[in-house]
Amino acid sequence: MKIGILISGRGSNMAALVDAVKGGEIPASEIAVVISDKAGAVGIGLARERGVETLVIERNARPRAEHDAEIVAELKQRGVELVCLAGYMRLLSAEFVQAFADRILNIHPSLLPSFAGLSVQQQAIDHGVKYSGCTVHFVDEELDHGPIVLQEVVEVNDDDTAETLSTRILAKEHKAYVEAVRRVVSGKYVLDGRRYVITDGLSIRR
Ligand code: GRF
């Protein structure tokens, strides 16, 4: 399965996915392209070092739909079947989501549906939750909302800052994203409404 990864910055989840594909941890897959919407993204260098094709497609002053259409065209041209958002800081247009219906994954550093959006580790600390973590989910047209593939839990300590909590969650993210992509690539699941259910057959939407 050809995978396209979208980033905006650091790219540590992207690097974890590339390394897992190259190391054989995600069988029957290939990273076709890494696309950044930011020219200065650190992740671009990480992708290049790993020998992956990279593209920078900035939005500039264009409407969202036009920017997304260019990205979709580049992904389709390379035969991409699964899109992984990895620190991609833009909301996708409905057209993008429909072009890859049920074929876009995202990783988010909280236990959704708690704390969608930005600065979520600080939100978790401010709310006083005792556990947070990360969520890998399919992307639909609402922010941080689609069917959940898997979640990993991290304990929140009394002396945590957003930085210390982020660091511990990020370490879990790298493993969780690899495992979630491995499961999705295997095709052994169904999407039943908003439930992702593991099966031993090929994926369909009920
Ligand atoms: C991660 O915390 C991810 O969950 C969130 O953005 C951050 C990206 O980090 N969506 P990186 O660019 O993968 O290092």
XYZ file of N, CA and C and ligand atoms in Angstrom:
632
model
N 0.844 -1.196 0.000
C 0.000 0.000 0.000
C 0.879 1.245 0.000
N 0.571 2.158 -0.904
C 1.356 3.394 -0.967
C 0.803 4.412 0.022
N 1.709 4.949 0.825
C 1.335 5.877 1.890
C 1.917 7.250 1.589
N 1.108 8.285 1.787
C 1.584 9.667 1.709
C 1.482 10.280 3.091
N 2.499 11.032 3.504
C 2.487 11.629 4.843
C 2.513 13.144 4.716
N 1.633 13.798 5.472
C 1.575 15.264 5.463
C 2.103 15.799 6.788
N 3.023 16.747 6.703
C 3.611 17.345 7.909
C 3.585 18.873 7.804
N 3.823 19.507 8.970
C 4.013 20.966 8.978
C 5.260 21.369 9.747
N 5.866 20.422 10.490
C 6.946 20.860 11.393
C 8.003 19.812 11.655
N 8.106 19.450 12.941
C 9.196 18.615 13.453
C 9.318 17.250 12.771
N 8.199 16.612 12.514
C 8.221 15.368 11.733
C 8.667 14.116 12.461
N 8.557 14.103 13.811
C 9.040 12.893 14.491
C 8.110 11.694 14.258
N 6.809 11.926 14.162
C 5.896 10.805 13.854
C 6.113 10.315 12.427
N 6.323 11.250 11.512
C 6.623 10.877 10.121
C 7.863 9.988 10.084
N 8.935 10.407 10.793
C 10.180 9.630 10.790
C 9.939 8.229 11.365
N 9.118 8.144 12.410
C 8.815 6.829 13.005
C 8.104 5.940 11.982
N 7.190 6.524 11.200
C 6.467 5.726 10.192
C 7.410 5.291 9.069
N 8.251 6.231 8.606
C 9.185 5.886 7.523
C 10.116 4.756 7.989
N 10.653 4.908 9.209
C 11.583 3.887 9.717
C 10.883 2.534 9.864
N 9.633 2.550 10.286
C 8.895 1.286 10.465
C 8.618 0.618 9.120
N 8.299 1.422 8.110
C 8.060 0.847 6.781
C 9.369 0.281 6.242
N 10.436 1.062 6.351
C 11.732 0.607 5.817
C 12.259 -0.596 6.595
N 11.945 -0.658 7.889
C 12.424 -1.766 8.716
C 11.537 -3.003 8.643
N 10.474 -2.945 7.854
C 9.611 -4.112 7.679
C 8.564 -4.293 8.767
N 8.460 -3.323 9.692
C 7.445 -3.450 10.753
C 6.028 -3.237 10.229
N 5.921 -2.513 9.098
C 4.605 -2.338 8.459
C 4.722 -3.007 7.093
N 4.375 -4.309 7.025
C 4.584 -5.051 5.780
C 3.718 -4.521 4.630
N 4.114 -4.849 3.436
C 3.322 -4.557 2.223
C 3.005 -3.080 2.087
N 3.964 -2.232 2.424
C 3.700 -0.796 2.335
C 4.955 -0.066 1.857
N 4.716 1.156 1.433
C 5.799 1.980 0.887
C 5.427 3.439 1.155
N 6.396 4.244 1.566
C 6.115 5.679 1.727
C 6.375 6.338 0.376
N 5.304 6.786 -0.283
C 5.438 7.321 -1.641
C 5.942 8.760 -1.623
N 5.502 9.534 -0.634
C 5.883 10.951 -0.617
C 5.592 11.549 0.760
N 6.412 12.520 1.141
C 6.147 13.336 2.336
C 5.912 14.760 1.841
N 4.762 15.314 2.201
C 4.418 16.668 1.750
C 4.318 17.595 2.962
N 4.986 18.742 2.869
C 4.909 19.746 3.925
C 4.252 21.009 3.383
N 3.430 21.632 4.212
C 2.854 22.922 3.797
C 3.718 24.084 4.299
N 4.864 23.734 4.932
C 5.781 24.777 5.434
C 7.178 24.515 4.869
N 7.735 25.530 4.201
C 9.056 25.359 3.571
C 10.135 25.057 4.605
N 10.009 25.628 5.811
C 11.070 25.462 6.800
C 10.891 24.261 7.719
N 9.975 23.364 7.414
C 9.697 22.251 8.340
C 10.935 21.369 8.536
N 11.286 21.152 9.807
C 12.439 20.300 10.147
C 12.259 18.900 9.562
N 11.028 18.439 9.529
C 10.735 17.086 9.049
C 11.142 16.841 7.604
N 11.206 17.882 6.807
C 11.588 17.685 5.398
C 12.992 17.084 5.339
N 13.898 17.632 6.164
C 15.271 17.108 6.206
C 15.291 15.657 6.664
N 14.455 15.331 7.652
C 14.415 13.949 8.156
C 13.945 12.987 7.069
N 12.963 13.433 6.281
C 12.444 12.574 5.203
C 13.512 12.388 4.124
N 14.175 13.481 3.768
C 15.219 13.391 2.720
C 16.354 12.478 3.156
N 16.781 12.639 4.419
C 17.853 11.767 4.945
C 17.477 10.295 4.804
N 16.175 10.038 4.860
C 15.699 8.655 4.776
C 15.412 8.235 3.335
N 15.726 9.106 2.398
C 15.577 8.755 0.987
C 14.149 8.789 0.482
N 13.290 9.558 1.156
C 11.885 9.632 0.730
C 11.691 10.905 -0.085
N 10.884 10.820 -1.137
C 10.583 12.017 -1.929
C 9.828 13.030 -1.064
N 10.224 14.290 -1.173
C 9.526 15.334 -0.409
C 9.018 16.419 -1.354
N 7.897 17.003 -0.976
C 7.351 18.153 -1.709
C 6.968 19.207 -0.693
N 7.186 20.466 -1.043
C 6.675 21.561 -0.224
C 5.553 22.210 -1.027
N 4.369 22.197 -0.465
C 3.219 22.822 -1.145
C 2.623 23.822 -0.171
N 3.026 25.064 -0.308
C 2.553 26.091 0.623
C 1.184 26.605 0.206
N 0.444 27.079 1.196
C -0.891 27.571 0.859
C -0.837 28.971 0.265
N 0.131 29.765 0.788
C 0.222 31.179 0.404
C -1.144 31.833 0.625
N -1.615 32.629 -0.345
C -2.885 33.323 -0.074
C -4.079 32.591 -0.696
N -3.844 31.327 -1.101
C -4.908 30.626 -1.841
C -6.046 30.174 -0.949
N -7.228 29.978 -1.535
C -8.306 29.357 -0.768
C -7.904 27.925 -0.372
N -8.440 27.463 0.762
C -8.114 26.123 1.248
C -8.357 25.037 0.185
N -9.494 25.147 -0.519
C -9.859 24.101 -1.489
C -8.821 23.988 -2.607
N -8.273 25.140 -3.003
C -7.290 25.129 -4.089
C -5.972 24.482 -3.625
N -5.543 24.850 -2.408
C -4.332 24.260 -1.823
C -4.514 22.747 -1.682
N -5.647 22.348 -1.140
C -5.915 20.918 -0.942
C -5.959 20.172 -2.273
N -6.546 20.802 -3.299
C -6.668 20.135 -4.599
C -5.273 19.833 -5.173
N -4.335 20.744 -4.937
C -2.971 20.501 -5.437
C -2.332 19.321 -4.686
N -2.547 19.276 -3.388
C -1.981 18.164 -2.602
C -2.624 16.839 -3.027
N -3.952 16.836 -3.168
C -4.661 15.614 -3.577
C -4.130 15.137 -4.926
N -3.923 16.059 -5.856
C -3.435 15.689 -7.192
C -2.058 15.026 -7.102
N -1.178 15.579 -6.262
C 0.169 14.992 -6.118
C 0.087 13.599 -5.486
N -0.798 13.441 -4.531
C -0.954 12.136 -3.878
C -1.508 11.112 -4.872
N -2.548 11.501 -5.600
C -3.190 10.576 -6.557
C -2.213 10.193 -7.674
N -1.445 11.189 -8.120
C -0.480 10.934 -9.198
C 0.535 9.851 -8.810
N 0.806 9.761 -7.500
C 1.763 8.755 -7.025
C 1.074 7.469 -6.560
N -0.220 7.376 -6.784
C -0.949 6.158 -6.414
C -1.129 5.975 -4.924
N -1.098 7.078 -4.178
C -1.254 6.973 -2.713
C -2.661 6.488 -2.362
N -2.705 5.506 -1.446
C -3.990 4.928 -1.031
C -4.311 5.241 0.433
N -3.290 5.612 1.180
C -3.500 5.934 2.594
C -2.710 7.205 2.910
N -3.399 8.172 3.502
C -2.763 9.457 3.840
C -2.620 9.523 5.361
N -1.404 9.796 5.832
C -1.189 9.922 7.274
C -0.845 11.372 7.606
N -1.669 11.998 8.426
C -1.369 13.342 8.911
C -0.466 13.184 10.125
N 0.673 13.869 10.107
C 1.631 13.726 11.205
C 2.114 15.119 11.597
N 1.332 15.757 12.472
C 1.661 17.133 12.830
C 1.361 18.076 11.681
N 0.334 17.755 10.895
C -0.095 18.632 9.800
C -1.093 19.624 10.393
N -0.733 20.900 10.377
C -1.455 21.883 11.192
C -2.607 22.572 10.458
N -3.171 21.898 9.470
C -4.313 22.499 8.767
C -5.507 21.563 8.780
N -6.667 22.170 8.830
C -7.911 21.413 8.711
C -8.088 21.059 7.235
N -8.446 19.811 6.938
C -8.637 19.433 5.538
C -10.010 19.891 5.057
N -10.084 20.250 3.772
C -11.373 20.607 3.173
C -12.222 19.340 3.014
N -13.534 19.542 2.855
C -14.438 18.405 2.623
C -14.013 17.659 1.358
N -13.547 18.389 0.358
C -13.139 17.759 -0.913
C -11.954 16.818 -0.695
N -11.004 17.234 0.144
C -9.846 16.383 0.436
C -10.324 15.124 1.155
N -11.155 15.313 2.175
C -11.622 14.154 2.962
C -12.380 13.186 2.050
N -13.200 13.722 1.142
C -13.976 12.846 0.242
C -13.081 12.159 -0.789
N -12.001 12.824 -1.193
C -11.093 12.228 -2.187
C -10.396 10.990 -1.615
N -10.250 10.948 -0.291
C -9.633 9.794 0.382
C -10.551 9.327 1.516
N -11.802 9.085 1.176
C -12.789 8.721 2.204
C -12.346 7.471 2.965
N -12.321 7.557 4.283
C -11.900 6.456 5.169
C -10.457 6.014 4.909
N -9.668 6.870 4.270
C -8.284 6.519 3.946
C -7.321 7.589 4.461
N -7.728 8.348 5.464
C -6.839 9.355 6.060
C -6.779 9.093 7.559
N -5.551 9.035 8.085
C -5.360 8.859 9.523
C -4.711 10.105 10.107
N -4.973 10.332 11.386
C -4.327 11.431 12.108
C -3.902 10.933 13.479
N -2.851 11.545 14.032
C -2.504 11.266 15.431
C -2.674 12.538 16.234
N -3.272 12.365 17.414
C -3.603 13.521 18.255
C -3.127 13.229 19.687
N -2.478 14.226 20.338
C -1.881 13.948 21.654
C -2.827 14.102 22.847
N -4.004 13.498 22.756
C -4.892 13.389 23.926
C -5.775 12.174 23.714
N -6.523 11.832 24.754
C -7.477 10.727 24.625
C -8.790 11.322 24.133
N -8.985 11.311 22.828
C -10.219 11.885 22.265
C -11.420 11.065 22.732
N -12.605 11.660 22.944
C -12.945 13.011 22.529
C -12.542 14.111 23.512
N -11.766 13.795 24.564
C -11.305 14.879 25.431
C -10.209 15.676 24.732
N -10.287 16.966 24.828
C -9.212 17.878 24.421
C -8.860 17.798 22.928
N -9.818 18.119 22.096
C -9.537 18.297 20.669
C -8.861 19.656 20.494
N -8.309 19.898 19.320
C -7.757 21.229 19.013
C -6.299 21.365 19.374
N -5.932 22.550 19.830
C -4.517 22.883 20.065
C -4.188 22.951 21.556
N -2.889 22.977 21.873
C -2.386 23.085 23.258
C -3.064 22.063 24.174
N -3.199 20.845 23.686
C -4.039 19.887 24.395
C -3.383 19.333 25.656
N -2.040 19.331 25.704
C -1.400 18.849 26.940
C -1.665 19.850 28.063
N -1.609 21.141 27.740
C -1.930 22.162 28.751
C -3.407 22.065 29.156
N -4.270 21.809 28.168
C -5.704 21.634 28.483
C -5.896 20.476 29.467
N -5.154 19.381 29.234
C -5.279 18.197 30.104
C -4.813 18.534 31.519
N -3.682 19.247 31.626
C -3.156 19.628 32.944
C -4.133 20.575 33.637
N -4.610 21.571 32.913
C -5.524 22.561 33.511
C -6.829 21.912 33.975
N -7.261 20.880 33.244
C -8.507 20.213 33.626
C -8.302 19.300 34.835
N -7.041 18.944 35.076
C -6.742 18.085 36.225
C -6.963 16.609 35.977
N -6.952 16.189 34.707
C -7.129 14.752 34.453
C -5.909 13.993 34.976
N -6.121 12.768 35.373
C -5.030 11.939 35.910
C -4.374 11.099 34.827
N -5.075 10.916 33.724
C -4.528 10.168 32.592
C -4.796 10.938 31.304
N -3.795 10.960 30.441
C -4.006 11.466 29.093
C -3.387 10.438 28.150
N -2.936 10.861 26.979
C -2.347 9.879 26.078
C -2.433 10.338 24.654
N -2.599 9.395 23.742
C -2.702 9.767 22.330
C -3.745 8.900 21.642
N -4.226 9.422 20.527
C -5.285 8.755 19.764
C -4.900 8.753 18.285
N -4.991 7.592 17.649
C -4.892 7.536 16.187
C -6.308 7.303 15.674
N -6.737 8.173 14.760
C -8.131 8.078 14.291
C -8.226 8.363 12.798
N -9.287 7.849 12.185
C -9.592 8.223 10.807
C -10.068 9.665 10.811
N -9.816 10.348 9.695
C -10.177 11.759 9.589
C -11.495 11.890 8.846
N -12.429 12.595 9.480
C -13.654 12.960 8.763
C -13.697 14.484 8.660
N -14.863 15.029 8.384
C -14.883 16.470 8.110
C -14.881 17.331 9.373
N -14.956 16.698 10.556
C -14.890 17.473 11.796
C -13.507 17.317 12.428
N -13.095 18.353 13.155
C -11.763 18.365 13.766
C -11.605 17.262 14.823
N -10.544 16.457 14.685
C -10.174 15.434 15.681
C -11.369 14.557 16.061
N -12.057 14.026 15.051
C -13.375 13.451 15.303
C -13.629 12.031 14.789
N -12.966 11.577 13.732
C -13.359 10.323 13.072
C -13.126 9.071 13.924
N -13.505 7.891 13.369
C -13.372 6.617 14.090
C -11.964 6.389 14.653
N -11.923 5.924 15.892
C -10.652 5.735 16.609
C -10.072 4.357 16.315
N -8.818 4.323 15.868
C -8.148 3.048 15.594
C -7.496 2.522 16.861
N -6.727 3.376 17.542
C -6.195 2.949 18.841
C -5.788 4.137 19.700
N -5.726 3.860 20.990
C -5.316 4.891 21.952
C -4.280 4.294 22.901
N -3.380 5.138 23.374
C -2.396 4.739 24.385
C -2.521 5.714 25.547
N -2.411 5.182 26.746
C -2.633 5.985 27.947
C -1.303 6.382 28.594
N -1.239 7.620 29.074
C -0.071 8.133 29.807
C -0.584 8.746 31.106
N 0.092 8.437 32.227
C -0.340 9.017 33.503
C 0.110 10.479 33.571
N -0.745 11.323 34.105
C -0.384 12.734 34.293
C 0.105 12.893 35.732
N 1.339 13.397 35.891
C 1.901 13.576 37.236
C 1.580 14.967 37.768
N 1.580 15.100 39.098
C 1.243 16.398 39.710
C 2.203 17.502 39.277
N 3.465 17.140 39.044
C 4.442 18.175 38.683
C 4.649 18.303 37.178
N 3.775 17.698 36.369
C 3.929 17.806 34.917
C 3.716 19.232 34.425
N 4.520 19.609 33.424
C 4.250 20.821 32.648
C 3.796 20.329 31.272
N 3.323 21.257 30.446
C 2.913 20.853 29.093
C 4.084 20.170 28.385
N 5.315 20.652 28.650
C 6.496 20.091 27.980
C 6.782 18.666 28.450
N 6.793 18.444 29.766
C 7.138 17.093 30.242
C 6.062 16.084 29.826
N 4.797 16.515 29.892
C 3.720 15.606 29.485
C 3.798 15.326 27.984
N 4.076 16.363 27.187
C 4.192 16.184 25.724
C 5.281 15.176 25.379
N 6.402 15.266 26.095
C 7.535 14.371 25.804
C 7.139 12.913 26.040
N 6.438 12.665 27.176
C 6.041 11.274 27.459
C 4.970 10.805 26.483
N 4.046 11.691 26.128
C 3.009 11.292 25.162
C 3.640 11.023 23.801
N 4.587 11.886 23.403
C 5.203 11.734 22.073
C 5.884 10.367 21.924
N 6.538 9.917 22.984
C 7.204 8.604 22.922
C 6.166 7.510 22.635
N 4.993 7.630 23.235
C 3.902 6.657 22.976
C 3.334 6.835 21.575
N 3.280 8.087 21.116
C 2.709 8.365 19.790
C 3.440 7.578 18.709
N 4.779 7.617 18.791
C 5.562 6.978 17.731
C 5.209 5.495 17.608
N 5.041 4.829 18.741
C 4.692 3.391 18.716
C 3.240 3.196 18.280
N 2.371 4.064 18.797
C 0.938 3.927 18.496
C 0.671 4.141 17.007
N 1.343 5.130 16.419
C 1.066 5.420 15.006
C 1.527 4.257 14.125
N 2.706 3.721 14.447
C 3.213 2.575 13.679
C 2.234 1.399 13.780
N 1.771 1.116 14.991
C 0.864 -0.016 15.179
C -0.472 0.234 14.464
N -0.980 1.450 14.543
C -2.265 1.756 13.893
C -2.144 1.624 12.377
N -1.055 2.130 11.810
C -0.886 2.044 10.351
C -0.717 0.582 9.947
N 0.016 -0.181 10.762
C 0.179 -1.611 10.463
C -1.197 -2.292 10.403
N -2.060 -1.961 11.367
C -3.389 -2.579 11.398
C -4.225 -2.157 10.202
N -4.182 -0.872 9.858
C -5.004 -0.387 8.741
C -4.500 -0.973 7.420
N -3.181 -1.018 7.257
C -2.624 -1.586 6.025
C -3.010 -3.064 5.899
N -3.103 -3.765 7.018
C -3.458 -5.198 6.974
C -4.875 -5.402 6.448
N -5.710 -4.367 6.549
C -7.081 -4.450 6.036
C -8.024 -5.265 6.902
N -7.535 -5.695 8.069
C -8.367 -6.583 8.879
C -9.232 -5.806 9.871
N -10.161 -5.035 9.333
C -11.064 -4.254 10.187
C -12.282 -3.867 9.383
N -13.321 -3.485 10.087
C -14.454 -2.830 9.434
C -14.731 -1.526 10.159
N -15.290 -0.574 9.446
C -15.781 0.648 10.080
C -17.290 0.505 10.167
N -17.770 0.483 11.406
C -19.196 0.283 11.661
C -19.700 1.574 12.295
N -20.232 2.489 11.476
C -20.542 3.813 11.995
C -19.245 4.461 12.408
N -19.177 4.906 13.672
C -17.891 5.488 14.078
C -17.015 4.490 14.834
N -17.391 3.218 14.771
C -16.580 2.199 15.449
C -15.643 1.492 14.474
N -14.365 1.435 14.871
C -13.368 0.649 14.130
C -13.332 -0.707 14.826
N -13.617 -1.761 14.068
C -13.704 -3.090 14.676
C -12.740 -4.026 13.953
N -11.892 -4.696 14.724
C -10.916 -5.611 14.127
C -11.606 -6.898 13.677
N -11.284 -7.347 12.454
C -11.828 -8.605 11.929
C -10.652 -9.378 11.338
N -10.947 -10.565 10.793
C -9.853 -11.232 10.092
C -10.071 -11.218 8.582
N -11.051 -10.413 8.134
C -11.288 -10.325 6.684
C -10.755 -9.021 6.125
N -11.216 -8.629 4.938
C -10.774 -7.404 4.330
C -11.707 -6.251 4.723
N -11.171 -5.040 4.711
C -11.951 -3.915 5.233
C -13.098 -3.536 4.293
N -14.213 -3.240 4.919
C -15.381 -2.718 4.193
C -16.031 -1.696 5.112
N -16.949 -0.910 4.608
C -17.725 -0.068 5.520
C -19.110 -0.669 5.594
N -19.562 -1.011 6.792
C -20.890 -1.609 6.956
C -21.975 -0.584 6.696
C 2.262 15.395 17.693
O 2.106 15.606 19.077
C 0.951 14.971 17.064
O 0.168 14.184 17.910
C 0.276 16.298 16.811
O 1.310 17.156 16.418
C 2.548 16.713 16.971
C 3.469 16.504 15.810
O 4.763 16.158 16.213
N -0.781 16.151 15.827
P 5.796 15.618 15.123
O 5.842 16.700 14.019
O 5.314 14.316 14.604
O 7.117 15.524 15.840
